[in-house]
Coordinates of C-alpha atoms in Angstrom, one line a residue:
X1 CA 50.4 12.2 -5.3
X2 CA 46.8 12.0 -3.5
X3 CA 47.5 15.2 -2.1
X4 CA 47.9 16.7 -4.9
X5 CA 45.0 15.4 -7.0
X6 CA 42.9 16.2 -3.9
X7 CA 43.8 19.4 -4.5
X8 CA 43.4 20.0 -8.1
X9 CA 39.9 18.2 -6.8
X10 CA 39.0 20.5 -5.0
X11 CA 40.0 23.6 -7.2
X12 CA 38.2 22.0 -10.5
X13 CA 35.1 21.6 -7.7
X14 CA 35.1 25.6 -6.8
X15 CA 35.8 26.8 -10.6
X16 CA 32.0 24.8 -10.8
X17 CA 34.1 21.5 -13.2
X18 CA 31.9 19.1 -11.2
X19 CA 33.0 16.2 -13.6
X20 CA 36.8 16.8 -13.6
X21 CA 36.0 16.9 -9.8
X22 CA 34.8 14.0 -9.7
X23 CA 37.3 12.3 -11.5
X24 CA 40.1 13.5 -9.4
X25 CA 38.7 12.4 -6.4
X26 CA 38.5 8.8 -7.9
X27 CA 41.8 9.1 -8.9
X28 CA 43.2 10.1 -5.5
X29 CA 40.5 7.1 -3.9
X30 CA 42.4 4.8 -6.1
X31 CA 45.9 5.8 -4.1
X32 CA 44.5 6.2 -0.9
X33 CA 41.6 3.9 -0.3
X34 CA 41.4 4.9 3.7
X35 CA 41.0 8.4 3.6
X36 CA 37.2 9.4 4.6
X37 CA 37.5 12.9 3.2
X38 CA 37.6 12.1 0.2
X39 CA 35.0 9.6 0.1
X40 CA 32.8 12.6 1.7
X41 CA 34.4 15.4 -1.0
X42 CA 33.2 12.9 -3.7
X43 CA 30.0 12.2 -2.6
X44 CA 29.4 16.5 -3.2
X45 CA 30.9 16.2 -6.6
X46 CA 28.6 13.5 -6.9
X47 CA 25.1 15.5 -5.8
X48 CA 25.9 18.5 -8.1
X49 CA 25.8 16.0 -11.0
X50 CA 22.7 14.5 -9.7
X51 CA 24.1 10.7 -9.2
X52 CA 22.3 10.4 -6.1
X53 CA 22.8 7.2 -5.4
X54 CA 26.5 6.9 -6.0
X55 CA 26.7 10.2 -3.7
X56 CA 24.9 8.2 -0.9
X57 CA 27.8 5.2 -0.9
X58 CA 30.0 7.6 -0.9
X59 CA 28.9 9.0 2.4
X60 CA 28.2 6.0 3.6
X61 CA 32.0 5.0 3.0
X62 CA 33.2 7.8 4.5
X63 CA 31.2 7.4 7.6
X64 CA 31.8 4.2 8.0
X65 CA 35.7 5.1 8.2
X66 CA 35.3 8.0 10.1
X67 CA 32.0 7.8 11.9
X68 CA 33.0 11.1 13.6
X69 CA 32.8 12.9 10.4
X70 CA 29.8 15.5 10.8
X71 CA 29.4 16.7 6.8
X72 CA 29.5 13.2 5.8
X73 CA 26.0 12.7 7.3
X74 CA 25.3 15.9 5.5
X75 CA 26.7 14.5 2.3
X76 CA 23.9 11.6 2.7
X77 CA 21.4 13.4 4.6
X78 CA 21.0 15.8 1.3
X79 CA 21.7 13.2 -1.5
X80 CA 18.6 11.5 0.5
X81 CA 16.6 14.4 0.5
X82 CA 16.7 14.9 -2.9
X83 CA 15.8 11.4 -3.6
X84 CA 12.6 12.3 -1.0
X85 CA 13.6 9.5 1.4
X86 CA 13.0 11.8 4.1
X87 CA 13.3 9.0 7.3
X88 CA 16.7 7.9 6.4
X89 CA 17.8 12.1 5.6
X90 CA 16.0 12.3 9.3
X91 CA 18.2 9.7 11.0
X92 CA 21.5 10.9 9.4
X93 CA 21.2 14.3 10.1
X94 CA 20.5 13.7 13.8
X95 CA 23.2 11.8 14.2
X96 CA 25.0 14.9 12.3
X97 CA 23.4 17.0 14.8
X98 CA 24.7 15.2 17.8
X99 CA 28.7 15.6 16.4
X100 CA 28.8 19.2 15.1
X101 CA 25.9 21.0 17.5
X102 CA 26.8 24.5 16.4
X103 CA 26.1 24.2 12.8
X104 CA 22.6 25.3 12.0
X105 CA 22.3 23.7 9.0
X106 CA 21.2 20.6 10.8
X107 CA 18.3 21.8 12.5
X108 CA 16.7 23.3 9.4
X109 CA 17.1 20.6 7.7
X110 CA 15.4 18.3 10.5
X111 CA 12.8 20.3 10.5
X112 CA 12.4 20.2 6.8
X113 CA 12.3 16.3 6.8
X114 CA 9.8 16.6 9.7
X115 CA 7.2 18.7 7.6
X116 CA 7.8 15.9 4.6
X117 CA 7.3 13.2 6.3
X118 CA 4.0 14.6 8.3
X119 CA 3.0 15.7 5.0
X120 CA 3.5 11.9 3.4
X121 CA 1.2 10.7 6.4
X122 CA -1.1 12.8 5.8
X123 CA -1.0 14.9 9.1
X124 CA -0.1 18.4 7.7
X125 CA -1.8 19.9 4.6
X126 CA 0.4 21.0 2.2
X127 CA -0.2 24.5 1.7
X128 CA 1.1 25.4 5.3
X129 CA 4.1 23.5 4.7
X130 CA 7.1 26.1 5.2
X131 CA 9.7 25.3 1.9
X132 CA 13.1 25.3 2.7
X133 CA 16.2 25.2 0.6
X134 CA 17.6 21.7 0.4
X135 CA 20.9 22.8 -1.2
X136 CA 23.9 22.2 0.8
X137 CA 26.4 24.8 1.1
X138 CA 29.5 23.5 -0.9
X139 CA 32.9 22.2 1.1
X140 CA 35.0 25.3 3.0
X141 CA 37.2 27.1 1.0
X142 CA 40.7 26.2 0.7
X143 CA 43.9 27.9 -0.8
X144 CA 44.5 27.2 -3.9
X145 CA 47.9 25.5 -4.4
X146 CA 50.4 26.1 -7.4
X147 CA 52.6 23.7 -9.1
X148 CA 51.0 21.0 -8.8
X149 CA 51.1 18.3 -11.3
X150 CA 48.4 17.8 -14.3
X151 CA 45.6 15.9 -13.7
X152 CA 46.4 11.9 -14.5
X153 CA 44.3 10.1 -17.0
X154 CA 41.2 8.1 -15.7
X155 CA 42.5 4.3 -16.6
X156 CA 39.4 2.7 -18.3
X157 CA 37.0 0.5 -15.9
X158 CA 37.8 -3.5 -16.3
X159 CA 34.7 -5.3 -17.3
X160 CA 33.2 -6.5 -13.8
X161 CA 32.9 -10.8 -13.3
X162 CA 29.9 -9.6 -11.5
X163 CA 26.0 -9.7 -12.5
X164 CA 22.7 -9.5 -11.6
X165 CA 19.1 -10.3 -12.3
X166 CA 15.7 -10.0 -9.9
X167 CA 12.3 -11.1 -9.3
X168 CA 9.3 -10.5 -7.3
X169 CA 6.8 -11.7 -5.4
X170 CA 3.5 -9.3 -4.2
X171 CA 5.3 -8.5 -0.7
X172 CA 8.9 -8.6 -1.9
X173 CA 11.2 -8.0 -4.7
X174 CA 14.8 -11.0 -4.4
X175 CA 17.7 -9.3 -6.1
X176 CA 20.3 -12.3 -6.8
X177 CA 24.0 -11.3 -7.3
X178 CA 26.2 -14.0 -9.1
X179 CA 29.5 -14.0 -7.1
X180 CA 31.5 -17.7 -6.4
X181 CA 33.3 -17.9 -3.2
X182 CA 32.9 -14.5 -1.4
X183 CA 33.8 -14.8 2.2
X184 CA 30.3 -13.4 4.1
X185 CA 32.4 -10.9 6.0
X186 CA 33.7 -9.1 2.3
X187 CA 29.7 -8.2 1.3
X188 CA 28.3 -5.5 3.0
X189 CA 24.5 -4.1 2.2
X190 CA 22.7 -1.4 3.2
X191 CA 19.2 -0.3 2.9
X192 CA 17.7 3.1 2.2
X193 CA 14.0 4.1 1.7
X194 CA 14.4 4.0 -2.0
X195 CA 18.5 3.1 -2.3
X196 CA 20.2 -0.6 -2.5
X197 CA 23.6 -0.1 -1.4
X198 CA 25.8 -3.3 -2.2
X199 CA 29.5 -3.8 -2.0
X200 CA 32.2 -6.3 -2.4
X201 CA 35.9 -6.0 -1.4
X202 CA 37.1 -9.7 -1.8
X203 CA 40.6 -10.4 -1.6
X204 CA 42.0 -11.6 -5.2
X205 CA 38.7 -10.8 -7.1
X206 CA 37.5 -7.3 -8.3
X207 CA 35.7 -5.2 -6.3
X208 CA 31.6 -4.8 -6.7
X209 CA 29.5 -1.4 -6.1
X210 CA 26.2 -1.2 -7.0
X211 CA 23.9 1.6 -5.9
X212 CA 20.2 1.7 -7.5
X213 CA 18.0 3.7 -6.7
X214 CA 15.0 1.3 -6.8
X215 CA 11.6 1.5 -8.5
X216 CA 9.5 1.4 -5.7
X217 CA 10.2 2.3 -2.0
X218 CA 10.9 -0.4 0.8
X219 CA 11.0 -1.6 4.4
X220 CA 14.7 -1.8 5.2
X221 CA 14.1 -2.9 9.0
X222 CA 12.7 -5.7 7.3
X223 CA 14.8 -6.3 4.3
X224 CA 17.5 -9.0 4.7
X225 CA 20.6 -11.2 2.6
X226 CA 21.9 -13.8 2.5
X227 CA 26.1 -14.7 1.0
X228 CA 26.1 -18.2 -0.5
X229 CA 28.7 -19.8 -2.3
X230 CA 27.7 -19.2 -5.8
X231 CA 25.5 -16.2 -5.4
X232 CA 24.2 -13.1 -2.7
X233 CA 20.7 -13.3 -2.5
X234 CA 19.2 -9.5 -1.3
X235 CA 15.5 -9.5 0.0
X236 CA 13.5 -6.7 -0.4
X237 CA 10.8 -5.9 1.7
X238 CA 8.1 -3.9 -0.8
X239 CA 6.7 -0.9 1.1
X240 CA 3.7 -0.8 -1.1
X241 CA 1.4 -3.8 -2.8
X242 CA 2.8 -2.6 -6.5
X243 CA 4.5 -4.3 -9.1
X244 CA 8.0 -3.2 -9.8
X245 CA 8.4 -3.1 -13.9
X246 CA 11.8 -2.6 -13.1
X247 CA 14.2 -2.7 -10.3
X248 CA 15.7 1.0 -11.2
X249 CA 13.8 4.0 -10.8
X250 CA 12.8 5.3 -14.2
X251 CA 11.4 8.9 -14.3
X252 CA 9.0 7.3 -17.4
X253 CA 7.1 5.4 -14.9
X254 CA 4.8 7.8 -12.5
X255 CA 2.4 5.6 -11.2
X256 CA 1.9 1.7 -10.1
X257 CA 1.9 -0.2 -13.3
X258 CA -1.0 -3.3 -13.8
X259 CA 0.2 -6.8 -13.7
X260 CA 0.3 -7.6 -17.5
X261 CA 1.1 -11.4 -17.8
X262 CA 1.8 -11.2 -21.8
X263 CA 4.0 -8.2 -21.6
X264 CA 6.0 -9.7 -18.2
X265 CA 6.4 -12.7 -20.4
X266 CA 7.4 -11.3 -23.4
X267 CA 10.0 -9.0 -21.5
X268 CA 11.6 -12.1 -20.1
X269 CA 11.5 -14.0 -23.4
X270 CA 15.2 -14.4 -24.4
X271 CA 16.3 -13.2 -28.4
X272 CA 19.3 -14.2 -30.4
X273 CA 20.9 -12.5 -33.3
X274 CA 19.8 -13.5 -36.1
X275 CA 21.4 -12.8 -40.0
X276 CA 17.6 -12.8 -41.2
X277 CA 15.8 -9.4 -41.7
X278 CA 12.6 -9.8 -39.8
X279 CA 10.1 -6.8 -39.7
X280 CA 7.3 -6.9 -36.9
X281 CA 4.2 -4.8 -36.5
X282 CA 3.6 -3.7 -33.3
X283 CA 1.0 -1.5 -33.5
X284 CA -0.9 -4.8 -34.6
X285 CA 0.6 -7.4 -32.0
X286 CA -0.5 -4.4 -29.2
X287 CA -3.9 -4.0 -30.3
X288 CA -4.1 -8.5 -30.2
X289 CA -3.3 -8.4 -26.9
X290 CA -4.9 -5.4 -25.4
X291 CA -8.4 -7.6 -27.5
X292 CA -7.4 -10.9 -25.9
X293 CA -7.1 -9.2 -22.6
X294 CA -10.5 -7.7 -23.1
X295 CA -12.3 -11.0 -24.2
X296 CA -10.6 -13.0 -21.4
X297 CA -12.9 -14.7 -18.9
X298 CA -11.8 -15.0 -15.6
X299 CA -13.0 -16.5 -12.3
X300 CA -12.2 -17.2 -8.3
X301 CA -9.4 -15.0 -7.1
X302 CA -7.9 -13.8 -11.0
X303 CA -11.3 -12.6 -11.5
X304 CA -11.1 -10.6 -8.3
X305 CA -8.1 -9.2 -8.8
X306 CA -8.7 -8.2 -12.0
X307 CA -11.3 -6.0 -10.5
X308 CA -9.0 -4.5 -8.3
X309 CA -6.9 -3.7 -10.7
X310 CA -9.4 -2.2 -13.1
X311 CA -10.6 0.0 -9.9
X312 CA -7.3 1.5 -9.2
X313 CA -6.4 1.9 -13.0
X314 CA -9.2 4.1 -12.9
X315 CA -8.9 5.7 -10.1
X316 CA -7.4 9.6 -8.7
X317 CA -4.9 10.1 -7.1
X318 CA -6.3 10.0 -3.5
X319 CA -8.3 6.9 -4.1
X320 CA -5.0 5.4 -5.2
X321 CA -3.5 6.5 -2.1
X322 CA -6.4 5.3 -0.3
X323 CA -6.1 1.7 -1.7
X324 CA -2.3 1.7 -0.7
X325 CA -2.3 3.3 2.8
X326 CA -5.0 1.0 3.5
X327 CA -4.2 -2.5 1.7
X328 CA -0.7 -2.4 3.8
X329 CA -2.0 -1.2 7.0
X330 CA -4.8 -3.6 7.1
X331 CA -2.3 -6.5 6.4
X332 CA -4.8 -7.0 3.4
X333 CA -7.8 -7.4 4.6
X334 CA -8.9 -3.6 3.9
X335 CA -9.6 -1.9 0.7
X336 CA -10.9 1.5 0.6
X337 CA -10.7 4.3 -1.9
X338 CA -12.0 7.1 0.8
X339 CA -9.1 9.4 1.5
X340 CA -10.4 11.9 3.9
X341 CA -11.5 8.5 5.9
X342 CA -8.0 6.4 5.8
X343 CA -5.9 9.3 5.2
X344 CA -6.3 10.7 8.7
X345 CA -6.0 7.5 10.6
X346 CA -4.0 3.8 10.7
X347 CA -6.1 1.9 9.3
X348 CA -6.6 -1.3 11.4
X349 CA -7.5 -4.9 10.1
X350 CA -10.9 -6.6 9.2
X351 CA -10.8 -10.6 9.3
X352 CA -13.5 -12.3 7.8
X353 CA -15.9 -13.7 10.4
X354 CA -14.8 -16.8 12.0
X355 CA -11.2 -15.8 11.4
X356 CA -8.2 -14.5 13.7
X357 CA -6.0 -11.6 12.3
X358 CA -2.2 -12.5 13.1
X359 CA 0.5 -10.4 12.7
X360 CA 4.0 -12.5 11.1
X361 CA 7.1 -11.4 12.4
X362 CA 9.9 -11.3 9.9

């Protein structure tokens, strides 16, 4: 029965029925859970439809039960690339590189991540960058089969005991999963650049995936969870000094957002249904707060920080990157808006007088 739903996968995947693909592959996941191939087929099915994310677990399955499998680091080395996490595309396609040595698609694509990551730091302007294709040439070929059986309905998803909710603090971003009693040894958790990768095979409860790509980019070297008894508790280390509006990327949002205490608040405010018409003028409530926010007096560090925030809203682009590159570098004691000075350099730190810089191990 896999077999032949494997099949039918694989012939609705050529004849460009990336969907029905994808739901075939599920389907022959659900009868044979062990097979790696398929994890890796699906994870292609997966990256023509643009779910990156859900394309990178799926690599990362199939890797993890058959670490052998060369185009299963290509699976996640592409769905990476195309999510611009360039380090982690790197580190899979070298190891790639090492089990299939003859296929040339590996180099190329090294060499592609090398020129996008020099370019992030700065190091290579970007006119001489060479472009190269990031598409990945599609599964071999196989014969097509005949008689096989219809494709089998997709059963409909039971509704998941699982949930989740986050926070954040200015270095890190704690994503709490609700989850009673899960052995520590049933969680696994990986990190990407931009990807959380969280799953949960537990013997008599329903399995967990969740794959977001994240709002904002992080440290996974120094990202860390922890499995309690009622909850999983994920840290996040942030890459950059920004506040996350969201945990999920959201193409809407293009820049680092301000700190807005009334909005934050308001978000978080809980409503309940209520039989009562109510209308509501926001145009009106908007322009109170964007007022009160003017008219607000601040002092000590609010003050400051408000000033800070106010230069970079203002800012271009290269001062913004300035004030990132050298705000994180510096361990916070740095803030400069001169690209052409911090972009070409690490930018070390500056205690105040009478004060030792430390550097905290995590």
């Amino acid at each position: 029965m896999a077999s032949a739903l494997e099949t039918k996968a694989k012939e609705a995947y050529f004849d460009d029925h990336f969907e029905l693909a994808l739901d075939l592959y599920s389907q022959a996941i659900g009868i044979n859970p062990k097979k790696a191939e398929l994890y890796a087929d699906r994870a292609q099915a997966n990256i023509k439809l643009n779910n990156l994310p859900d394309a990178v677990a799926d690599a990362n399955k199939a890797i993890e039960l058959d670490p052998s499998m060369s185009k299963a680091y290509l699976r996640k080395a592409t769905a990476c690339m195309k999510l611009e996490e360039y380090q982690t595309a790197k580190a899979a396609l070298e190891t790639g590189a090492a089990l299939a040595p003859e296929e040339s698609r590996f180099s190329k694509l090294i060499k592609e991540c090398e020129e996008r990551i020099a370019e992030e730091n700065g190091e290579l302007p970007k006119e001489t960058l060479e472009v190269v294709p990031t598409n990945v040439v599609p599964v071999k070929d196989v014969s097509s089969v005949k008689d096989v059986p219809d494709p089998m309905t997709v059963a409909a998803p039971t509704k998941s005991t699982y949930r989740h909710e986050f926070y954040q603090k200015p270095e890190e971003v704690v994503v709490t999963i609700f989850a009673k009693g899960i052995p520590p040894e049933c969680v696994k958790v990986d990190y990407g650049e931009q990807i959380l990768s969280v799953a949960v095979n537990a013997p008599g409860k329903d399995a967990y995936h969740f794959q977001p790509r994240l709002f904002g980019k992080i440290i996974p070297d120094k990202c860390r969870y922890d499995v309690l008894s009622t909850k999983i508790e994920i840290r996040l280390a942030k890459a950059e000094p920004i506040h996350w509006t969201s945990l999920e990327f959201s193409m809407e949002v293009a820049v680092p957002q301000r700190i807005n205490v009334s909005s934050v608040a308001a978000n978080q405010r809980p409503s309940y249904p209520s039989s009562k018409p109510k209308r509501v003028d926001w145009d009106k409530i908007e322009a109170q707060v964007k007022e009160e926010e003017k008219d607000e007096k601040l002092d000590g560090d609010a003050a400051l920080n408000k000033f800070f925030r106010d230069i970079y809203q203002d800012a271009d682009e290269d001062a913004r990157r300035a004030m990132q590159k050298s705000f994180v570098e510096s361990n916070g004691t740095v803030l400069s808006t001169n690209w052409k000075e911090v972009g070409v350099k690490k930018v070390e730190g500056s205690p105040p007088d009478g004060m030792e810089l430390k550097k905290w191990e995590y």
